[in-house]
PDB file of C-alpha atoms in Angstrom:
ATOM      1  CA  UNK A   1      58.441  93.525 132.832  1.00  0.00           C
ATOM      2  CA  UNK A   2      58.390  90.226 130.944  1.00  0.00           C
ATOM      3  CA  UNK A   3      59.979  88.623 127.850  1.00  0.00           C
ATOM      4  CA  UNK A   4      57.076  89.287 125.831  1.00  0.00           C
ATOM      5  CA  UNK A   5      56.684  93.142 126.814  1.00  0.00           C
ATOM      6  CA  UNK A   6      59.970  93.579 124.914  1.00  0.00           C
ATOM      7  CA  UNK A   7      59.085  92.065 121.630  1.00  0.00           C
ATOM      8  CA  UNK A   8      57.275  94.755 120.058  1.00  0.00           C
ATOM      9  CA  UNK A   9      59.932  97.531 121.012  1.00  0.00           C
ATOM     10  CA  UNK A  10      62.926  95.459 119.439  1.00  0.00           C
ATOM     11  CA  UNK A  11      60.687  94.334 116.597  1.00  0.00           C
ATOM     12  CA  UNK A  12      60.842  90.710 117.385  1.00  0.00           C
ATOM     13  CA  UNK A  13      58.577  88.173 115.693  1.00  0.00           C
ATOM     14  CA  UNK A  14      58.087  85.446 118.289  1.00  0.00           C
ATOM     15  CA  UNK A  15      58.595  82.059 117.061  1.00  0.00           C
ATOM     16  CA  UNK A  16      55.791  79.586 117.572  1.00  0.00           C
ATOM     17  CA  UNK A  17      56.525  76.631 119.986  1.00  0.00           C
ATOM     18  CA  UNK A  18      54.970  74.511 122.469  1.00  0.00           C
ATOM     19  CA  UNK A  19      56.301  76.329 125.539  1.00  0.00           C
ATOM     20  CA  UNK A  20      56.290  79.810 123.983  1.00  0.00           C
ATOM     21  CA  UNK A  21      53.976  81.360 126.563  1.00  0.00           C
ATOM     22  CA  UNK A  22      55.976  80.193 129.470  1.00  0.00           C
ATOM     23  CA  UNK A  23      59.062  81.311 127.944  1.00  0.00           C
ATOM     24  CA  UNK A  24      57.895  84.490 127.071  1.00  0.00           C
ATOM     25  CA  UNK A  25      56.809  85.076 130.735  1.00  0.00           C
ATOM     26  CA  UNK A  26      60.497  85.171 131.829  1.00  0.00           C
ATOM     27  CA  UNK A  27      61.279  87.995 133.945  1.00  0.00           C
ATOM     28  CA  UNK A  28      63.259  90.535 132.486  1.00  0.00           C
ATOM     29  CA  UNK A  29      65.331  92.775 134.892  1.00  0.00           C
ATOM     30  CA  UNK A  30      68.029  94.294 132.579  1.00  0.00           C
ATOM     31  CA  UNK A  31      70.226  93.766 129.468  1.00  0.00           C
ATOM     32  CA  UNK A  32      73.695  92.707 128.708  1.00  0.00           C
ATOM     33  CA  UNK A  33      75.368  93.163 125.192  1.00  0.00           C
ATOM     34  CA  UNK A  34      78.277  91.207 124.411  1.00  0.00           C
ATOM     35  CA  UNK A  35      79.761  88.801 121.693  1.00  0.00           C
ATOM     36  CA  UNK A  36      82.503  87.344 123.998  1.00  0.00           C
ATOM     37  CA  UNK A  37      81.002  84.312 126.110  1.00  0.00           C
ATOM     38  CA  UNK A  38      83.476  84.824 128.978  1.00  0.00           C
ATOM     39  CA  UNK A  39      82.261  88.383 129.420  1.00  0.00           C
ATOM     40  CA  UNK A  40      78.777  87.219 129.679  1.00  0.00           C
ATOM     41  CA  UNK A  41      79.763  84.406 131.800  1.00  0.00           C
ATOM     42  CA  UNK A  42      81.612  86.647 134.403  1.00  0.00           C
ATOM     43  CA  UNK A  43      79.500  89.483 134.132  1.00  0.00           C
ATOM     44  CA  UNK A  44      75.873  89.286 133.178  1.00  0.00           C
ATOM     45  CA  UNK A  45      73.177  88.687 135.972  1.00  0.00           C
ATOM     46  CA  UNK A  46      70.129  86.645 136.247  1.00  0.00           C
ATOM     47  CA  UNK A  47      67.268  88.066 134.484  1.00  0.00           C
ATOM     48  CA  UNK A  48      69.136  89.876 131.844  1.00  0.00           C
ATOM     49  CA  UNK A  49      68.309  89.903 128.242  1.00  0.00           C
ATOM     50  CA  UNK A  50      71.562  89.214 126.372  1.00  0.00           C
ATOM     51  CA  UNK A  51      72.041  90.960 122.945  1.00  0.00           C
ATOM     52  CA  UNK A  52      74.664  89.417 120.727  1.00  0.00           C
ATOM     53  CA  UNK A  53      75.310  88.064 117.189  1.00  0.00           C
ATOM     54  CA  UNK A  54      76.710  84.603 118.337  1.00  0.00           C
ATOM     55  CA  UNK A  55      74.174  82.156 117.025  1.00  0.00           C
ATOM     56  CA  UNK A  56      76.021  78.713 118.190  1.00  0.00           C
ATOM     57  CA  UNK A  57      74.746  76.140 120.978  1.00  0.00           C
ATOM     58  CA  UNK A  58      77.195  77.476 123.721  1.00  0.00           C
ATOM     59  CA  UNK A  59      74.992  80.764 123.948  1.00  0.00           C
ATOM     60  CA  UNK A  60      72.129  78.557 125.185  1.00  0.00           C
ATOM     61  CA  UNK A  61      74.601  76.907 127.597  1.00  0.00           C
ATOM     62  CA  UNK A  62      75.516  80.291 128.934  1.00  0.00           C
ATOM     63  CA  UNK A  63      72.102  81.597 129.142  1.00  0.00           C
ATOM     64  CA  UNK A  64      70.935  78.584 130.912  1.00  0.00           C
ATOM     65  CA  UNK A  65      73.667  78.669 133.697  1.00  0.00           C
ATOM     66  CA  UNK A  66      73.403  82.120 134.049  1.00  0.00           C
ATOM     67  CA  UNK A  67      69.638  82.281 134.196  1.00  0.00           C
ATOM     68  CA  UNK A  68      69.407  84.920 131.672  1.00  0.00           C
ATOM     69  CA  UNK A  69      65.859  86.088 130.698  1.00  0.00           C
ATOM     70  CA  UNK A  70      66.166  85.610 126.821  1.00  0.00           C
ATOM     71  CA  UNK A  71      68.903  85.842 124.305  1.00  0.00           C
ATOM     72  CA  UNK A  72      68.274  88.529 121.375  1.00  0.00           C
ATOM     73  CA  UNK A  73      70.152  87.837 118.001  1.00  0.00           C
ATOM     74  CA  UNK A  74      70.819  90.959 116.202  1.00  0.00           C
ATOM     75  CA  UNK A  75      70.461  91.887 112.528  1.00  0.00           C
ATOM     76  CA  UNK A  76      68.143  89.083 111.532  1.00  0.00           C
ATOM     77  CA  UNK A  77      70.342  86.403 112.532  1.00  0.00           C
ATOM     78  CA  UNK A  78      68.763  82.654 113.273  1.00  0.00           C
ATOM     79  CA  UNK A  79      69.846  80.360 115.590  1.00  0.00           C
ATOM     80  CA  UNK A  80      71.818  77.387 114.325  1.00  0.00           C
ATOM     81  CA  UNK A  81      69.739  74.495 114.311  1.00  0.00           C
ATOM     82  CA  UNK A  82      71.361  72.763 117.515  1.00  0.00           C
ATOM     83  CA  UNK A  83      71.170  76.133 119.084  1.00  0.00           C
ATOM     84  CA  UNK A  84      67.192  76.382 118.640  1.00  0.00           C
ATOM     85  CA  UNK A  85      66.881  72.665 119.681  1.00  0.00           C
ATOM     86  CA  UNK A  86      68.737  73.435 123.018  1.00  0.00           C
ATOM     87  CA  UNK A  87      66.781  76.397 123.636  1.00  0.00           C
ATOM     88  CA  UNK A  88      63.603  74.718 123.424  1.00  0.00           C
ATOM     89  CA  UNK A  89      65.068  72.071 125.598  1.00  0.00           C
ATOM     90  CA  UNK A  90      66.285  74.490 128.469  1.00  0.00           C
ATOM     91  CA  UNK A  91      63.116  76.677 127.958  1.00  0.00           C
ATOM     92  CA  UNK A  92      65.323  79.558 127.119  1.00  0.00           C
ATOM     93  CA  UNK A  93      63.773  82.230 124.184  1.00  0.00           C
ATOM     94  CA  UNK A  94      66.103  82.720 121.702  1.00  0.00           C
ATOM     95  CA  UNK A  95      64.694  85.690 119.611  1.00  0.00           C
ATOM     96  CA  UNK A  96      65.706  87.534 116.636  1.00  0.00           C
ATOM     97  CA  UNK A  97      65.567  91.352 115.888  1.00  0.00           C
ATOM     98  CA  UNK A  98      66.143  93.175 112.758  1.00  0.00           C
ATOM     99  CA  UNK A  99      67.951  95.797 114.905  1.00  0.00           C
ATOM    100  CA  UNK A 100      71.585  96.058 115.339  1.00  0.00           C
ATOM    101  CA  UNK A 101      73.198  95.798 118.853  1.00  0.00           C
ATOM    102  CA  UNK A 102      73.357  99.463 119.379  1.00  0.00           C
ATOM    103  CA  UNK A 103      69.638 100.003 118.140  1.00  0.00           C
ATOM    104  CA  UNK A 104      68.547  96.962 120.100  1.00  0.00           C
ATOM    105  CA  UNK A 105      70.435  97.913 123.383  1.00  0.00           C
ATOM    106  CA  UNK A 106      69.367 101.674 123.312  1.00  0.00           C
ATOM    107  CA  UNK A 107      65.684 100.678 122.947  1.00  0.00           C
ATOM    108  CA  UNK A 108      65.686  97.840 125.528  1.00  0.00           C
ATOM    109  CA  UNK A 109      67.388 100.317 127.860  1.00  0.00           C
ATOM    110  CA  UNK A 110      64.811 103.027 127.054  1.00  0.00           C
ATOM    111  CA  UNK A 111      62.128 100.665 127.691  1.00  0.00           C
ATOM    112  CA  UNK A 112      63.387  99.296 131.088  1.00  0.00           C
ATOM    113  CA  UNK A 113      64.775 102.362 132.530  1.00  0.00           C
ATOM    114  CA  UNK A 114      62.102 104.949 131.059  1.00  0.00           C
ATOM    115  CA  UNK A 115      65.090 107.199 130.068  1.00  0.00           C
TER     116      UNK A 115
ATOM    117  CA  UNK B   1      79.560  63.511 148.495  1.00  0.00           C
ATOM    118  CA  UNK B   2      81.648  63.161 145.378  1.00  0.00           C
ATOM    119  CA  UNK B   3      80.733  63.448 141.755  1.00  0.00           C
ATOM    120  CA  UNK B   4      82.808  62.939 138.451  1.00  0.00           C
ATOM    121  CA  UNK B   5      82.178  64.051 135.124  1.00  0.00           C
ATOM    122  CA  UNK B   6      83.872  63.295 131.872  1.00  0.00           C
ATOM    123  CA  UNK B   7      84.710  66.266 129.630  1.00  0.00           C
ATOM    124  CA  UNK B   8      85.502  65.747 125.743  1.00  0.00           C
ATOM    125  CA  UNK B   9      88.098  67.650 124.266  1.00  0.00           C
ATOM    126  CA  UNK B  10      86.958  69.617 121.106  1.00  0.00           C
ATOM    127  CA  UNK B  11      83.419  69.077 121.454  1.00  0.00           C
ATOM    128  CA  UNK B  12      81.798  72.334 121.804  1.00  0.00           C
ATOM    129  CA  UNK B  13      78.310  71.037 121.398  1.00  0.00           C
ATOM    130  CA  UNK B  14      78.621  69.423 125.089  1.00  0.00           C
ATOM    131  CA  UNK B  15      80.687  72.234 126.676  1.00  0.00           C
ATOM    132  CA  UNK B  16      79.001  73.241 129.856  1.00  0.00           C
ATOM    133  CA  UNK B  17      77.111  69.855 130.383  1.00  0.00           C
ATOM    134  CA  UNK B  18      79.168  68.799 133.315  1.00  0.00           C
ATOM    135  CA  UNK B  19      78.864  72.371 134.860  1.00  0.00           C
ATOM    136  CA  UNK B  20      75.018  72.237 134.302  1.00  0.00           C
ATOM    137  CA  UNK B  21      74.823  68.925 136.082  1.00  0.00           C
ATOM    138  CA  UNK B  22      76.880  70.153 139.032  1.00  0.00           C
ATOM    139  CA  UNK B  23      74.577  73.255 139.191  1.00  0.00           C
ATOM    140  CA  UNK B  24      71.463  71.124 139.439  1.00  0.00           C
ATOM    141  CA  UNK B  25      72.855  69.019 142.280  1.00  0.00           C
ATOM    142  CA  UNK B  26      73.846  72.088 144.095  1.00  0.00           C
ATOM    143  CA  UNK B  27      70.295  73.631 143.905  1.00  0.00           C
ATOM    144  CA  UNK B  28      69.048  70.188 144.768  1.00  0.00           C
ATOM    145  CA  UNK B  29      71.244  70.461 147.991  1.00  0.00           C
ATOM    146  CA  UNK B  30      69.999  73.903 148.607  1.00  0.00           C
ATOM    147  CA  UNK B  31      73.338  75.500 148.614  1.00  0.00           C
ATOM    148  CA  UNK B  32      73.136  79.019 148.776  1.00  0.00           C
ATOM    149  CA  UNK B  33      72.477  80.846 145.230  1.00  0.00           C
ATOM    150  CA  UNK B  34      75.368  83.281 145.571  1.00  0.00           C
ATOM    151  CA  UNK B  35      77.663  80.549 146.147  1.00  0.00           C
ATOM    152  CA  UNK B  36      75.999  78.472 143.410  1.00  0.00           C
ATOM    153  CA  UNK B  37      76.474  81.559 140.939  1.00  0.00           C
ATOM    154  CA  UNK B  38      80.030  81.763 141.647  1.00  0.00           C
ATOM    155  CA  UNK B  39      80.960  78.028 141.413  1.00  0.00           C
ATOM    156  CA  UNK B  40      79.183  77.992 138.119  1.00  0.00           C
ATOM    157  CA  UNK B  41      81.016  80.573 136.433  1.00  0.00           C
ATOM    158  CA  UNK B  42      84.336  79.149 137.549  1.00  0.00           C
ATOM    159  CA  UNK B  43      83.303  75.631 136.730  1.00  0.00           C
ATOM    160  CA  UNK B  44      82.053  76.584 133.136  1.00  0.00           C
ATOM    161  CA  UNK B  45      85.221  78.389 132.084  1.00  0.00           C
ATOM    162  CA  UNK B  46      87.342  75.334 133.430  1.00  0.00           C
ATOM    163  CA  UNK B  47      85.254  73.058 131.446  1.00  0.00           C
ATOM    164  CA  UNK B  48      85.473  75.114 128.335  1.00  0.00           C
ATOM    165  CA  UNK B  49      89.318  75.303 128.743  1.00  0.00           C
ATOM    166  CA  UNK B  50      89.433  71.532 128.530  1.00  0.00           C
ATOM    167  CA  UNK B  51      87.080  71.237 125.357  1.00  0.00           C
ATOM    168  CA  UNK B  52      89.218  74.353 123.816  1.00  0.00           C
ATOM    169  CA  UNK B  53      92.776  73.013 124.480  1.00  0.00           C
ATOM    170  CA  UNK B  54      92.834  69.229 125.677  1.00  0.00           C
ATOM    171  CA  UNK B  55      92.332  65.865 124.458  1.00  0.00           C
ATOM    172  CA  UNK B  56      89.868  65.007 127.384  1.00  0.00           C
ATOM    173  CA  UNK B  57      89.498  65.559 130.923  1.00  0.00           C
ATOM    174  CA  UNK B  58      87.681  64.720 134.112  1.00  0.00           C
ATOM    175  CA  UNK B  59      85.832  66.931 136.651  1.00  0.00           C
ATOM    176  CA  UNK B  60      85.736  65.710 139.991  1.00  0.00           C
ATOM    177  CA  UNK B  61      83.384  67.428 142.887  1.00  0.00           C
ATOM    178  CA  UNK B  62      83.823  66.891 146.390  1.00  0.00           C
ATOM    179  CA  UNK B  63      81.046  68.510 148.739  1.00  0.00           C
ATOM    180  CA  UNK B  64      80.943  68.861 152.289  1.00  0.00           C
ATOM    181  CA  UNK B  65      78.894  70.931 154.921  1.00  0.00           C
ATOM    182  CA  UNK B  66      81.284  73.718 154.427  1.00  0.00           C
ATOM    183  CA  UNK B  67      82.833  73.921 150.977  1.00  0.00           C
ATOM    184  CA  UNK B  68      82.761  72.585 147.457  1.00  0.00           C
ATOM    185  CA  UNK B  69      86.100  71.488 145.878  1.00  0.00           C
ATOM    186  CA  UNK B  70      86.234  70.686 142.203  1.00  0.00           C
ATOM    187  CA  UNK B  71      89.073  69.381 140.678  1.00  0.00           C
ATOM    188  CA  UNK B  72      89.544  69.339 136.964  1.00  0.00           C
ATOM    189  CA  UNK B  73      92.346  67.140 135.326  1.00  0.00           C
ATOM    190  CA  UNK B  74      93.109  67.141 131.822  1.00  0.00           C
ATOM    191  CA  UNK B  75      95.372  65.370 129.212  1.00  0.00           C
ATOM    192  CA  UNK B  76      96.444  68.161 126.949  1.00  0.00           C
ATOM    193  CA  UNK B  77      99.504  70.407 125.972  1.00  0.00           C
ATOM    194  CA  UNK B  78      99.916  71.972 129.345  1.00  0.00           C
ATOM    195  CA  UNK B  79     100.631  75.502 130.374  1.00  0.00           C
ATOM    196  CA  UNK B  80     104.200  76.681 129.876  1.00  0.00           C
ATOM    197  CA  UNK B  81     103.800  79.807 131.877  1.00  0.00           C
ATOM    198  CA  UNK B  82     100.709  79.721 134.384  1.00  0.00           C
ATOM    199  CA  UNK B  83     101.685  83.412 135.589  1.00  0.00           C
ATOM    200  CA  UNK B  84     101.297  84.497 132.177  1.00  0.00           C
ATOM    201  CA  UNK B  85      97.951  82.375 131.437  1.00  0.00           C
ATOM    202  CA  UNK B  86      96.624  84.046 134.417  1.00  0.00           C
ATOM    203  CA  UNK B  87      96.721  87.468 132.818  1.00  0.00           C
ATOM    204  CA  UNK B  88      93.520  89.114 131.380  1.00  0.00           C
ATOM    205  CA  UNK B  89      93.468  89.117 127.582  1.00  0.00           C
ATOM    206  CA  UNK B  90      96.185  86.206 127.137  1.00  0.00           C
ATOM    207  CA  UNK B  91      94.827  83.463 125.130  1.00  0.00           C
ATOM    208  CA  UNK B  92      96.462  80.803 123.152  1.00  0.00           C
ATOM    209  CA  UNK B  93      92.924  79.728 121.434  1.00  0.00           C
ATOM    210  CA  UNK B  94      92.732  78.865 118.065  1.00  0.00           C
ATOM    211  CA  UNK B  95      91.165  81.272 115.408  1.00  0.00           C
ATOM    212  CA  UNK B  96      88.000  78.952 115.210  1.00  0.00           C
ATOM    213  CA  UNK B  97      87.608  79.187 119.007  1.00  0.00           C
ATOM    214  CA  UNK B  98      87.971  82.988 119.038  1.00  0.00           C
ATOM    215  CA  UNK B  99      85.284  83.497 116.214  1.00  0.00           C
ATOM    216  CA  UNK B 100      82.922  81.514 118.494  1.00  0.00           C
ATOM    217  CA  UNK B 101      83.660  84.525 121.230  1.00  0.00           C
ATOM    218  CA  UNK B 102      85.880  82.223 123.368  1.00  0.00           C
ATOM    219  CA  UNK B 103      89.679  82.749 123.653  1.00  0.00           C
ATOM    220  CA  UNK B 104      89.402  86.379 125.011  1.00  0.00           C
ATOM    221  CA  UNK B 105      91.904  85.722 127.848  1.00  0.00           C
ATOM    222  CA  UNK B 106      89.094  85.979 130.404  1.00  0.00           C
ATOM    223  CA  UNK B 107      88.705  82.465 131.416  1.00  0.00           C
ATOM    224  CA  UNK B 108      91.342  81.732 133.993  1.00  0.00           C
ATOM    225  CA  UNK B 109      90.794  85.546 135.641  1.00  0.00           C
ATOM    226  CA  UNK B 110      87.006  84.415 135.866  1.00  0.00           C
ATOM    227  CA  UNK B 111      87.741  81.230 137.564  1.00  0.00           C
ATOM    228  CA  UNK B 112      90.314  83.064 140.323  1.00  0.00           C
ATOM    229  CA  UNK B 113      87.181  85.787 140.761  1.00  0.00           C
ATOM    230  CA  UNK B 114      84.913  83.034 141.339  1.00  0.00           C
ATOM    231  CA  UNK B 115      86.511  80.673 143.806  1.00  0.00           C
ATOM    232  CA  UNK B 116      88.266  81.147 147.256  1.00  0.00           C
ATOM    233  CA  UNK B 117      91.233  79.355 146.439  1.00  0.00           C
ATOM    234  CA  UNK B 118      92.531  78.210 143.116  1.00  0.00           C
ATOM    235  CA  UNK B 119      95.710  75.930 142.406  1.00  0.00           C
ATOM    236  CA  UNK B 120      97.041  75.079 138.919  1.00  0.00           C
ATOM    237  CA  UNK B 121      99.509  72.449 138.129  1.00  0.00           C
ATOM    238  CA  UNK B 122     100.678  72.044 134.736  1.00  0.00           C
ATOM    239  CA  UNK B 123     103.075  69.723 132.753  1.00  0.00           C
ATOM    240  CA  UNK B 124     103.986  70.910 129.077  1.00  0.00           C
ATOM    241  CA  UNK B 125     102.775  67.901 126.851  1.00  0.00           C
ATOM    242  CA  UNK B 126     101.235  66.012 129.796  1.00  0.00           C
ATOM    243  CA  UNK B 127      98.212  67.944 130.963  1.00  0.00           C
ATOM    244  CA  UNK B 128      96.756  70.219 133.497  1.00  0.00           C
ATOM    245  CA  UNK B 129      95.151  70.062 136.890  1.00  0.00           C
ATOM    246  CA  UNK B 130      92.982  72.899 138.169  1.00  0.00           C
ATOM    247  CA  UNK B 131      91.874  72.678 141.868  1.00  0.00           C
ATOM    248  CA  UNK B 132      89.252  75.218 143.082  1.00  0.00           C
ATOM    249  CA  UNK B 133      87.649  75.422 146.672  1.00  0.00           C
ATOM    250  CA  UNK B 134      84.724  77.790 147.449  1.00  0.00           C
ATOM    251  CA  UNK B 135      83.279  77.875 150.765  1.00  0.00           C
ATOM    252  CA  UNK B 136      79.950  78.137 151.972  1.00  0.00           C
ATOM    253  CA  UNK B 137      78.402  80.803 154.214  1.00  0.00           C
ATOM    254  CA  UNK B 138      81.228  83.300 153.544  1.00  0.00           C
TER     255      UNK B 138
END
């Protein structure tokens, strides 16, 4: 499954960008929901979609270092300006869902695991 | 092979930059991915500790065929009780840092789990030196 395949389920409107197609083709292997950065650093795995309410630039640094598939910001949160710039530079999709973390995680789980 | 990176205290916009540079080098050198993943976690946490607590610091990386050694030396407040600081959940981070999702008391435990040997020396009011070694082909 690729990032583009989770957009509809999570009610995400993709942001237009030069590399949107390539970014949205990143492979999704799972999900991780947390707002504690060290928790994500220590326990998230490559290819996971990170569900969080944190919008600052360090989110991109962690997503890049951990090679996460994408960051999904909950409850219509938008990335800070420097976050969006860093995301473009690193090629990490930072997406916005209107859903809360429970709903987003639940839908993503069902989509990935078919439960 | 040796590399050195400066870390600016308080500048969260740059946090992770040094770790990212080291990761790129390790990938270019074809270090095993499992090792890179562990090293990156430990490096990032140590780098963030400097940003969150110290005035400034330096990350020195030494690579040979068997291991990677990283020494992070900072000028900062130091750690009065290292055993206490190592406890999961213990943190002295500021409210601002906690609001960003840092300062949950997981940094040093993350470092310990993700390197093969960890040595911390600290002098209160002077600074802290963290030395970590991770071996290849374990």
